[in-house]
Coordinates of C-alpha atoms in Angstrom, one line a residue:
X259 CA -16.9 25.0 -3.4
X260 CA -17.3 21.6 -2.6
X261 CA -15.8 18.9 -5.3
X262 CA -16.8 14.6 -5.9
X263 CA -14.1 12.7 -5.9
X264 CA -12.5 12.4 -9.5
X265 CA -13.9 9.5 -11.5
X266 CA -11.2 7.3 -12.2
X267 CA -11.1 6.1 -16.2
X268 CA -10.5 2.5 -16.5
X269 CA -10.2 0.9 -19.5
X270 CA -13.8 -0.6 -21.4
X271 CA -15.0 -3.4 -19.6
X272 CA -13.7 -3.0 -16.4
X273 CA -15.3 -1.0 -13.4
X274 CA -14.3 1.2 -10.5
X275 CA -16.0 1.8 -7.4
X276 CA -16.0 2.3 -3.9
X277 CA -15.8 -0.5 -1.0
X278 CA -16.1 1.3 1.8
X279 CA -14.9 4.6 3.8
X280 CA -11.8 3.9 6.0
X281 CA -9.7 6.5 7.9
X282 CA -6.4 6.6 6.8
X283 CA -6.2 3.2 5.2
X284 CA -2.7 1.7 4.3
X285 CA -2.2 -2.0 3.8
X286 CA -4.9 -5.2 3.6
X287 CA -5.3 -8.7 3.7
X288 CA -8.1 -11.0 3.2
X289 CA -8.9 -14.1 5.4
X290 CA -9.8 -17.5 3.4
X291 CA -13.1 -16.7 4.4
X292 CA -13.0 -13.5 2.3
X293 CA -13.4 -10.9 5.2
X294 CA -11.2 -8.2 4.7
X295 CA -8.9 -6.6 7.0
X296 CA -7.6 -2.7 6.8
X297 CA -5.0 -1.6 8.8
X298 CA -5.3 2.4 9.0
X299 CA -2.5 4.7 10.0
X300 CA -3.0 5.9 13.1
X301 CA -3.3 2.4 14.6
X302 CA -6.9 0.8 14.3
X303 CA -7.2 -2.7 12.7
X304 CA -11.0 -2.5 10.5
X305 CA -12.7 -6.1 9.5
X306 CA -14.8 -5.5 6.3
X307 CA -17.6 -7.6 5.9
X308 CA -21.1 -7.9 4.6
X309 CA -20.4 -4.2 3.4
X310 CA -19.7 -3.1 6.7
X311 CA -17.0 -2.2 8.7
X312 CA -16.4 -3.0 12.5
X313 CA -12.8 -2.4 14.8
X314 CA -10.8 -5.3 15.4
X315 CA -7.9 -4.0 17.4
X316 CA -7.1 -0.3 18.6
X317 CA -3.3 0.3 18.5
X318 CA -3.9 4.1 18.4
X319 CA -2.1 4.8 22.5
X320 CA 0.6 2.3 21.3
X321 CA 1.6 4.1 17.8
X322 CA 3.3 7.1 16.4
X323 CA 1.6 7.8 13.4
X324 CA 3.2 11.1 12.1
X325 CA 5.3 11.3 8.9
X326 CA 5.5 8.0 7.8
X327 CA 5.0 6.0 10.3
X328 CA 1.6 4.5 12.2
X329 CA 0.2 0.9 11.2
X330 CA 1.6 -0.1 8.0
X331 CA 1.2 -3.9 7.2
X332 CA -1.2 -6.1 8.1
X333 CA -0.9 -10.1 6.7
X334 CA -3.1 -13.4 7.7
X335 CA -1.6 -16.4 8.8
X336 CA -1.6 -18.9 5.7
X337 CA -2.9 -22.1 7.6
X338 CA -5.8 -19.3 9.1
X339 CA -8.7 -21.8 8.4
X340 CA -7.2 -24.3 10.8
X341 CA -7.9 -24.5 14.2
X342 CA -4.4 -23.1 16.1
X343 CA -3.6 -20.9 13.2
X344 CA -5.8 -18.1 14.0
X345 CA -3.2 -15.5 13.1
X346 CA -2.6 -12.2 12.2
X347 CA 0.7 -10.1 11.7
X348 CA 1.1 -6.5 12.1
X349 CA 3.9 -4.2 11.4
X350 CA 3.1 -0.7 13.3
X351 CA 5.4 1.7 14.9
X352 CA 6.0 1.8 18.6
X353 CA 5.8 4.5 20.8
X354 CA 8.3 2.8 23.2
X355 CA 9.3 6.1 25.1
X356 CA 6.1 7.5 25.0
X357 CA 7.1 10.2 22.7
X358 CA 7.3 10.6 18.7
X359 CA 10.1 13.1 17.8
X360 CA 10.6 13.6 14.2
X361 CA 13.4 14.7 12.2
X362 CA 15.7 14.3 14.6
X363 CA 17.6 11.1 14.0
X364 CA 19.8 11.2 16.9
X365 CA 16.9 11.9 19.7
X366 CA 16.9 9.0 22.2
X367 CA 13.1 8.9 22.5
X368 CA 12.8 7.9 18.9
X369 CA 9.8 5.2 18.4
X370 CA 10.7 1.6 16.9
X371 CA 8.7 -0.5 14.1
X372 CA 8.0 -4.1 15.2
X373 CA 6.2 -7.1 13.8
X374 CA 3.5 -8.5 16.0
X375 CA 1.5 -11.7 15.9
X376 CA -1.9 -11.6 17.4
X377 CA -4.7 -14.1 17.6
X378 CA -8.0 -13.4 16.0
X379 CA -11.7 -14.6 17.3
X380 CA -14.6 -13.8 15.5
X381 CA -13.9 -10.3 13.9
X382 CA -11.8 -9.2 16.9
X383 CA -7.8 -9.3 17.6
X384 CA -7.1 -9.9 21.3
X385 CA -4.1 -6.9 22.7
X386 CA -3.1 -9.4 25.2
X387 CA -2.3 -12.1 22.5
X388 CA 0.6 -9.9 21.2
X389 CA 3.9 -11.9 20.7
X390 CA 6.4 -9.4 18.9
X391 CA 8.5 -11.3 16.7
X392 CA 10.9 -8.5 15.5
X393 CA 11.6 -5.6 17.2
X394 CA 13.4 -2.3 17.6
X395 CA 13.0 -1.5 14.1
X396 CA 15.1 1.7 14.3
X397 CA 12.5 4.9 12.9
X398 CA 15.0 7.8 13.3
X399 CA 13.8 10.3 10.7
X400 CA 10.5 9.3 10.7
X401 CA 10.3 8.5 6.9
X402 CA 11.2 5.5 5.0
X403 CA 9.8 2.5 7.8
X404 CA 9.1 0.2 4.0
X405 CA 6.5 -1.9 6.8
X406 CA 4.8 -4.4 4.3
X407 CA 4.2 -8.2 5.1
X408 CA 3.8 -11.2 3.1
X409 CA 3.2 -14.5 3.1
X410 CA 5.4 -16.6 0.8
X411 CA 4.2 -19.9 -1.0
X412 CA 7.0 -21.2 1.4
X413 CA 4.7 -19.8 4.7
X414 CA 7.5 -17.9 5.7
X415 CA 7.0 -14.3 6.3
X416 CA 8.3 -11.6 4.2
X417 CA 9.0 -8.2 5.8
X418 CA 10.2 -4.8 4.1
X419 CA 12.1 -2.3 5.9
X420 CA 13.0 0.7 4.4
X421 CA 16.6 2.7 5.6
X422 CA 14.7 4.8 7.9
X423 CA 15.1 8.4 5.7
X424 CA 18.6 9.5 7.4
X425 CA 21.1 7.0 8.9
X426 CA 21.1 5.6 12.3
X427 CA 24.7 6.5 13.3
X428 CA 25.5 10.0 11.7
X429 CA 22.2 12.0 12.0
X430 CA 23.4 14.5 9.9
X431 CA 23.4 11.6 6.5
X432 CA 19.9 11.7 5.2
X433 CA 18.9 11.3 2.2
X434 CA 21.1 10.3 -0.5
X435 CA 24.2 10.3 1.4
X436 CA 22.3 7.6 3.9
X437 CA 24.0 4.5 4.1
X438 CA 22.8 2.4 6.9
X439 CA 21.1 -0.1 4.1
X440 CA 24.8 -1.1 3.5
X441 CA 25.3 -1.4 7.4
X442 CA 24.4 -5.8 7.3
X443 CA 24.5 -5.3 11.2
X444 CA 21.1 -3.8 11.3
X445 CA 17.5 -4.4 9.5
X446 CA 17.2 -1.2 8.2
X447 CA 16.9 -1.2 4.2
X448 CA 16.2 -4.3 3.7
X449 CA 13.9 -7.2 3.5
X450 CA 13.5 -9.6 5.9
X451 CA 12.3 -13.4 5.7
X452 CA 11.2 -15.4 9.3
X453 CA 9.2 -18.1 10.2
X454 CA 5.4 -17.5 11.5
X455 CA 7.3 -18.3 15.2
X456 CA 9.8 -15.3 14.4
X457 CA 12.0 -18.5 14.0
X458 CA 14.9 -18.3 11.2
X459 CA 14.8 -20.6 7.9
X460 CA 17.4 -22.6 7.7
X461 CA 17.6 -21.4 3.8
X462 CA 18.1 -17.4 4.6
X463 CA 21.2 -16.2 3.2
X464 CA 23.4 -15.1 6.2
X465 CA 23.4 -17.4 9.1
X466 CA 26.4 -19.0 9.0
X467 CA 29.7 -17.4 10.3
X468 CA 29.5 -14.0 11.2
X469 CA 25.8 -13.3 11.6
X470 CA 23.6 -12.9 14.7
X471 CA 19.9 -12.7 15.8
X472 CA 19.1 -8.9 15.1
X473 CA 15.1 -9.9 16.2
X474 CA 15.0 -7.9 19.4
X475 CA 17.8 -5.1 19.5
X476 CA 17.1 -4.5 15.8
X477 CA 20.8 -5.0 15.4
X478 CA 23.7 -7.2 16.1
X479 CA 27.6 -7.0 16.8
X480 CA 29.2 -4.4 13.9
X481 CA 30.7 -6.7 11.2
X482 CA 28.6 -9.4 11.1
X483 CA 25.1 -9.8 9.3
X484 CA 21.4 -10.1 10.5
X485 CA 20.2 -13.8 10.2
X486 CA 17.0 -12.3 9.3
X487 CA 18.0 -10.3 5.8
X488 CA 16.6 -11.9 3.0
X489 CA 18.0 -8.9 0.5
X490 CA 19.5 -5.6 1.1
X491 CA 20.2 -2.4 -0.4
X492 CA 16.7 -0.6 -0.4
X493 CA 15.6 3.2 0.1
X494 CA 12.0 2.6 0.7
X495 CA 11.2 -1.3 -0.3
X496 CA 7.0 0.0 0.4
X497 CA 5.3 -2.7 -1.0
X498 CA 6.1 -6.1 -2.0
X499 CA 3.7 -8.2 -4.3
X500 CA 3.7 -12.1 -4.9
X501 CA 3.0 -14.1 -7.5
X502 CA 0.3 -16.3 -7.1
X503 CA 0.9 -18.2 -10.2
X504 CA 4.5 -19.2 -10.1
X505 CA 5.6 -22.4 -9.3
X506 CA 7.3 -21.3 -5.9
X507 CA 7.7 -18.4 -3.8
X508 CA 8.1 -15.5 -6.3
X509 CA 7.8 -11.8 -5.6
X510 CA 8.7 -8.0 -6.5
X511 CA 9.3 -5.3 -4.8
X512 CA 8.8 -1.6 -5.6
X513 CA 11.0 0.8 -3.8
X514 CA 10.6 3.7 -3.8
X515 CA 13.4 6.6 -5.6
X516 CA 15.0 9.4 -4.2
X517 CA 14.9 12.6 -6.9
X518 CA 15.2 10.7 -10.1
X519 CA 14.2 6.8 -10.7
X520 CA 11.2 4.4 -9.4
X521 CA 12.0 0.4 -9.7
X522 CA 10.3 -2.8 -9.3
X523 CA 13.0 -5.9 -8.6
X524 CA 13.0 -9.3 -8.6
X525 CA 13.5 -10.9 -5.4
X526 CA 16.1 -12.8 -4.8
X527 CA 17.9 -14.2 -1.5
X528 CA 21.0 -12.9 -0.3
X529 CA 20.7 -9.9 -3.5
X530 CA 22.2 -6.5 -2.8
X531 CA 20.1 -4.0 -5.1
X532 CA 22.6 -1.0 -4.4
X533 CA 21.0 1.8 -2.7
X534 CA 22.9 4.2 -1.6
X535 CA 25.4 3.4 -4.2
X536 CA 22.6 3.2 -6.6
X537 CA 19.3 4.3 -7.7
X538 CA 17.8 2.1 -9.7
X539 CA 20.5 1.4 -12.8
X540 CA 22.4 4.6 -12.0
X541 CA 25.1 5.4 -9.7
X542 CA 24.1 8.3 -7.2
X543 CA 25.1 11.2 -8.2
X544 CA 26.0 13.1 -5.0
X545 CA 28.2 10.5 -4.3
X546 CA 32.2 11.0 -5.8
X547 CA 33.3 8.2 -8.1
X548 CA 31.2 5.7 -10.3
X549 CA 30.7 2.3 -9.0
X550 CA 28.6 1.1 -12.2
X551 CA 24.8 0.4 -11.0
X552 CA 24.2 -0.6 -14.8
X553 CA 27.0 -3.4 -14.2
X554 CA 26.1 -7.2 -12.7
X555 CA 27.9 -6.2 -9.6
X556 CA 24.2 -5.2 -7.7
X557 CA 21.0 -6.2 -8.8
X558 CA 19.6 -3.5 -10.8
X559 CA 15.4 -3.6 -11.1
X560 CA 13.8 -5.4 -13.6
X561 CA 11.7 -1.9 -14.6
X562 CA 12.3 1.3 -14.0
X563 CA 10.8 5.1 -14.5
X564 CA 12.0 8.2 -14.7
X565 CA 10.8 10.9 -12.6
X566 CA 10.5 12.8 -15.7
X567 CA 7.3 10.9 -16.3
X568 CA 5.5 13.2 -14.0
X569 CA 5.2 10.1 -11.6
X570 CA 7.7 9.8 -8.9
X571 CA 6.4 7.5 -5.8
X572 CA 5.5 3.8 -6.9
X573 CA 3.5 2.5 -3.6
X574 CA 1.5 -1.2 -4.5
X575 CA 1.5 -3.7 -6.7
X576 CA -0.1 -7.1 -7.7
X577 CA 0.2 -9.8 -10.0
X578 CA -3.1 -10.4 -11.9
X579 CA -4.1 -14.0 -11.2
X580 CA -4.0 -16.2 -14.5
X581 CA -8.0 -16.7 -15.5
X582 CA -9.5 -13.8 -13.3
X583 CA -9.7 -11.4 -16.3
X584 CA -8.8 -11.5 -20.1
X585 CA -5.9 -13.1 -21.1
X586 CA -4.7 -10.3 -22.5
X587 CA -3.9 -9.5 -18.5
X588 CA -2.2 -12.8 -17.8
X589 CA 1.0 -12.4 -16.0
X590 CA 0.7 -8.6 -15.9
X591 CA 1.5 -6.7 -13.2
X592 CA 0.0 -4.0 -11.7
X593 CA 1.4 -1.2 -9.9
X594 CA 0.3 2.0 -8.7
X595 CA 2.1 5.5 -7.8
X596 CA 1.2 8.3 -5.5
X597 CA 2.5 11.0 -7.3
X598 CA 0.6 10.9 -10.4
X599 CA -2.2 8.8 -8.8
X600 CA -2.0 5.9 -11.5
X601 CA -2.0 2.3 -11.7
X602 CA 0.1 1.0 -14.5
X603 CA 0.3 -2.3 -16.3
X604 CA 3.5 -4.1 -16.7
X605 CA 3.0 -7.2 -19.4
X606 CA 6.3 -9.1 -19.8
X607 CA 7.6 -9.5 -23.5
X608 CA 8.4 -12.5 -25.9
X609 CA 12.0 -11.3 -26.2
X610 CA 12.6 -9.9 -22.9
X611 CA 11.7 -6.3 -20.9
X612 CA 8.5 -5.3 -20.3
X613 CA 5.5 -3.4 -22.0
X614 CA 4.0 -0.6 -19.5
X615 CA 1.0 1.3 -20.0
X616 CA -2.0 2.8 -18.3
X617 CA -4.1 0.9 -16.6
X618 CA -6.2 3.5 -14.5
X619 CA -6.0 7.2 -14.5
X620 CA -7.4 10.0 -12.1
X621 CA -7.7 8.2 -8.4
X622 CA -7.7 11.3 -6.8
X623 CA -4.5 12.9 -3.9
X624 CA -3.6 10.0 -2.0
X625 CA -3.2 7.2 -3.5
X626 CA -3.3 4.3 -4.5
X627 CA -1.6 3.0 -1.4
X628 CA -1.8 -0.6 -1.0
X629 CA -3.1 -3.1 -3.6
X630 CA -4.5 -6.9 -4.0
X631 CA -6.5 -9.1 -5.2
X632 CA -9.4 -10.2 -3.5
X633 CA -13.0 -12.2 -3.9
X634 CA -15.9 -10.6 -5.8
X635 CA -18.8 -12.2 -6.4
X636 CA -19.1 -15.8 -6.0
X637 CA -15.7 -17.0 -7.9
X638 CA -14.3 -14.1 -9.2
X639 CA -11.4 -11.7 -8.5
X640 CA -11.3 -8.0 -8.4
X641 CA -8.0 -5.6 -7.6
X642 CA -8.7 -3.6 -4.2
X643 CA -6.8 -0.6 -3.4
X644 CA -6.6 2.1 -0.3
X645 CA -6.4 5.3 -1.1
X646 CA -6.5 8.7 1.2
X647 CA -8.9 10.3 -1.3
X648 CA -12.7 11.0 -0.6
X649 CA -11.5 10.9 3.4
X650 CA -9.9 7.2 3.2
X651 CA -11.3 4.3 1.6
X652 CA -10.5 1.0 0.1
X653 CA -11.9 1.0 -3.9
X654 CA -12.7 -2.0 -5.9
X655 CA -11.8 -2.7 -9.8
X656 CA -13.2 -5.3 -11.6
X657 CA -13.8 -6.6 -15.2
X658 CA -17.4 -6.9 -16.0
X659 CA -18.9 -8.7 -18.5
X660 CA -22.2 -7.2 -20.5
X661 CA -23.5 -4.0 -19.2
X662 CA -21.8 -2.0 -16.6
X663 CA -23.0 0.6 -14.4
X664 CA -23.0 4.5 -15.2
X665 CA -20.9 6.4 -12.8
X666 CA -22.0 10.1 -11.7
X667 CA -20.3 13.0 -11.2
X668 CA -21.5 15.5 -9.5
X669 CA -20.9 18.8 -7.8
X670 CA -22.5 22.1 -5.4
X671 CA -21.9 25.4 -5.2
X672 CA -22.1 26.8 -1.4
X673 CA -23.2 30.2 -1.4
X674 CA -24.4 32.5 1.4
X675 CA -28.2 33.7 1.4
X676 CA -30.3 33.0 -0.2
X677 CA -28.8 30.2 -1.1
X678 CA -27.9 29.1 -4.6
X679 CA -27.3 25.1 -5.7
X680 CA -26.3 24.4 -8.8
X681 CA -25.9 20.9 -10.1
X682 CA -23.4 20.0 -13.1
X683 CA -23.5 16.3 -13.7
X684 CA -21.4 16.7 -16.9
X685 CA -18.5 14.3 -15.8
X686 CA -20.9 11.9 -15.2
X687 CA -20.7 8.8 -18.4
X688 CA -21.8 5.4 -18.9
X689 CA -18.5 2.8 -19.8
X690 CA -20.9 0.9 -22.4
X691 CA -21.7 4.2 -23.9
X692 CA -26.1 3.9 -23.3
X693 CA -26.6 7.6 -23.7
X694 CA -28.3 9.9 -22.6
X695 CA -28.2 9.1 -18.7
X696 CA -30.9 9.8 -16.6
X697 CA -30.0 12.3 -13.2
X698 CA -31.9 11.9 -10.5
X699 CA -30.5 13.6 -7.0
X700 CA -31.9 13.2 -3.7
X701 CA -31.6 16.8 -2.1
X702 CA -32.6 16.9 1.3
X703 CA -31.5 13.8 2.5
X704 CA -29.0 14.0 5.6
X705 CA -28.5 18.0 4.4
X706 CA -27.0 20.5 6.3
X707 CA -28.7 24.0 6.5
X708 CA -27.5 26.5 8.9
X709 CA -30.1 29.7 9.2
X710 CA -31.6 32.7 8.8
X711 CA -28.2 34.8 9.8
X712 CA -25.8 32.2 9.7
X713 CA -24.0 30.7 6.3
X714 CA -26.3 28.6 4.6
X715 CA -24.7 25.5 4.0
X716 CA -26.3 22.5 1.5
X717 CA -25.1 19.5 0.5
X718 CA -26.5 17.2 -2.6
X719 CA -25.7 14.0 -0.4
X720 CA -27.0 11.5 -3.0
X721 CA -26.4 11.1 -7.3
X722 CA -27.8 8.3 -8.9
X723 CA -27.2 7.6 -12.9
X724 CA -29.2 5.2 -14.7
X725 CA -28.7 4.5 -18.4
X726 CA -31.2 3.6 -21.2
X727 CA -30.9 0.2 -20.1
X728 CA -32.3 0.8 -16.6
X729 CA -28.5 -0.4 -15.1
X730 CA -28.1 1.7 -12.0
X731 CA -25.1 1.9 -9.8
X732 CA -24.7 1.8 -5.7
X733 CA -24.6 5.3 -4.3
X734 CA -22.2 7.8 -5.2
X735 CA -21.3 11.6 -5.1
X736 CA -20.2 14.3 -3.3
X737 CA -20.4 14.1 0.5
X738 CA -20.1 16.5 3.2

């Protein structure tokens, strides 16, 4: 039995579709032009434009793209309209010894993480543009590589790194009892601020006494610090989101918990946010003694959630630009978790803390990955998200105003001969509520049959809903 993608419920007024199919999609970025570029995990670079969807760069020989790693975070250049800026930044995993062991921490052929610049022309990346401006981003569990990147309102370029699953220097601490995010000598859990040249700012925390370049070994001499830290003490800092409303350079980031708490924090340089000590606002408990995580001596998260909730990985997040829908939504933030497949709203409160509720429900396995806002329409804005489900794709919300678009539902039934299709298009609903829909479904379009003595296979390819006021959607339905 073949199932559609679930249909995600958004609230009234607002409406959720799909952009396009992409394989394994992780982060994106738009260009000022409003192309839109998709980095997918096993190492292919996708520009989306005019609804369609052509290769910019193939990484794929390059990366190691099992467990968590592969190509994680793509960001454009902020002066990309001018001539000599035609930038874009990657952060991808490395196959540097031509292998990709996992789970073994202390294997000597374990692949690196490294941020790259390349030059774009037309829709295209050139390979032999490359200039890696960090490198040797140590990957030795396989898991926790963070790998977003963002621009700041400064133009200097924000990198999260996550403590790389089990620690560096004693294979045999994973987990919870992983500590290399408290080790300043290397990059690992933390984030990391350069400039577009892989330069350092002359503002970054820890480049006076006792600090060194950590750019190309991924490291520098025990006891000092990385010039490039921005903020330390992260498991998994996934995603980082900015706000494109403040005044300056303001961000979060979610990072992601071990067994117990998700957070979002408030950046800020030269911060230490506790992990391994902490997890979230509470000390870890398979460590002996109490160091006080609730205290001011690290930076606990502005919100947190229990696992308890039922959802236990927060991946992307975005700060809803002020006028792009109702006001109710200024200054919210959204957020989204792969557990539980949500995105959540986070609205600030007159008197301090924060307000979260559902925002969208059932996204299907898979996601929501990465997050941001983007163009629709001529002026507008709508929230784009990747997502694994339906095969990969990049999805679309956006507030509509007057009548929306019905959404169907459908599924088949695949039975041997003779062959038996049932259609059920009971999931399928209209947001303004114009009942009854009208089904129509296009059944030998791009089918599959397989006979006489073989399985009979048949796919309904094509579900269209229109409601009583003749508003009918863009293609959607089960595929094959």
């Amino acid at each position: 039995m073949f199932y559609a993608r679930p249909v995600a419920a958004v609230p009234s007024g607002f409406d959720e579709r799909k952009v396009i199919d992409v394989p394994e999609p992780t982060g994106l970025a738009f260009t000022p032009d409003g192309r839109m570029l998709v980095g997918s995990q096993p190492g292919q670079l996708y520009v989306v434009a005019n609804g369609s969807r052509s290769k910019a760069l193939d990484l794929g020989p390059d990366v190691c793209s099992n467990s968590e790693r592969g190509l994680l975070g793509v960001a454009v250049d902020p002066d990309f309209k001018d001539a000599g800026h035609k930038f874009v930044y990657l952060y991808y995993t490395y196959r540097k010894f031509d292998a990709c062991p996992q789970g073994n921490p202390s294997d000597p052929n374990n692949p690196v993480n490294r941020v790259s610049r390349f030059t774009m022309s037309g829709n295209t990346l050139n390979p032999g543009s490359e200039q890696v401006l960090v490198n040797n981003i140590l990957s030795p569990n396989g898991n926790h590589n963070g790998g977003d990147l963002k621009f700041g309102k400064d133009k200097l370029l924000y990198i999260s790194v996550g403590d790389g699953g089990c620690d560096y220097a004693e294979a045999s601490r994973c987990q919870y009892e992983n500590d290399a995010s408290r080790d300043r000598n290397v990059l690992l859990g933390k984030v990391l601020r350069i400039r577009r040249d892989g330069g350092i700012p002359t503002s970054n925390p820890y480049t006076g006494a006792n600090s060194g370049r950590c750019n190309q070994a991924g490291r520098t001499a025990s006891g000092n610090n990385c010039k490039e830290t921005f903020a330390l003490g992260f498991r998994n800092p996934f995603r980082l989101a900015f706000d494109p409303d403040a005044a300056g350079t303001s961000f979060r980031i979610n990072d992601v918990g071990g067994e117990s708490w998700e957070e979002i924090d408030r950046a800020q340089a030269g911060a230490d946010y506790g992990w391994n000590l902490c997890e979230g606002r509470h000390d870890n408990p398979y460590r002996s003694g109490a160091v006080n995580c609730s205290g001011d001596t690290y930076t606990g998260p502005i919100h947190e959630y229990s696992h308890g909730s039922g959802c236990e990985s927060i991946t992307g997040g975005a700060f809803v630009p002020d006028g792009s829908w109702p006001t109710s939504y200024d200054r919210a933030y959204l957020f989204g978790d792969y557990v539980c497949n949500k995105i959540f709203k986070l609205t600030p409160l007159a008197g301090g803390g924060f307000k979260r509720e559902l925002f969208a429900g059932g996204l299907g396995g898979g996601g929501p990955i990465s997050m941001d806002f983007g163009p629709y329409g001529t002026a507008g804005k709508a929230l784009y998200y990747t997502t694994f489900a339906g095969g990969g794709q990049v999805r679309r919300i956006v507030h509509t105003a007057g009548n929306q678009a019905p959404v169907a539902s459908a599924r088949t039934v695949q039975n041997y001969g003779p062959l038996t299709l049932s259609f059920d298009g009971s999931a399928s609903r209209d947001p303004d509520g114009n009942t009854p829909l009208i089904l129509q479904c296009h059944l030998f379009e791009d089918c599959v049959i397989l006979y006489p003595s073989r399985r009979e296979e048949r796919w309904l390819r094509r579900t269209r809903a229109t409601d009583k006021l003749r508003r009918t959607p863009s293609m959607v339905g089960p595929r094959s």
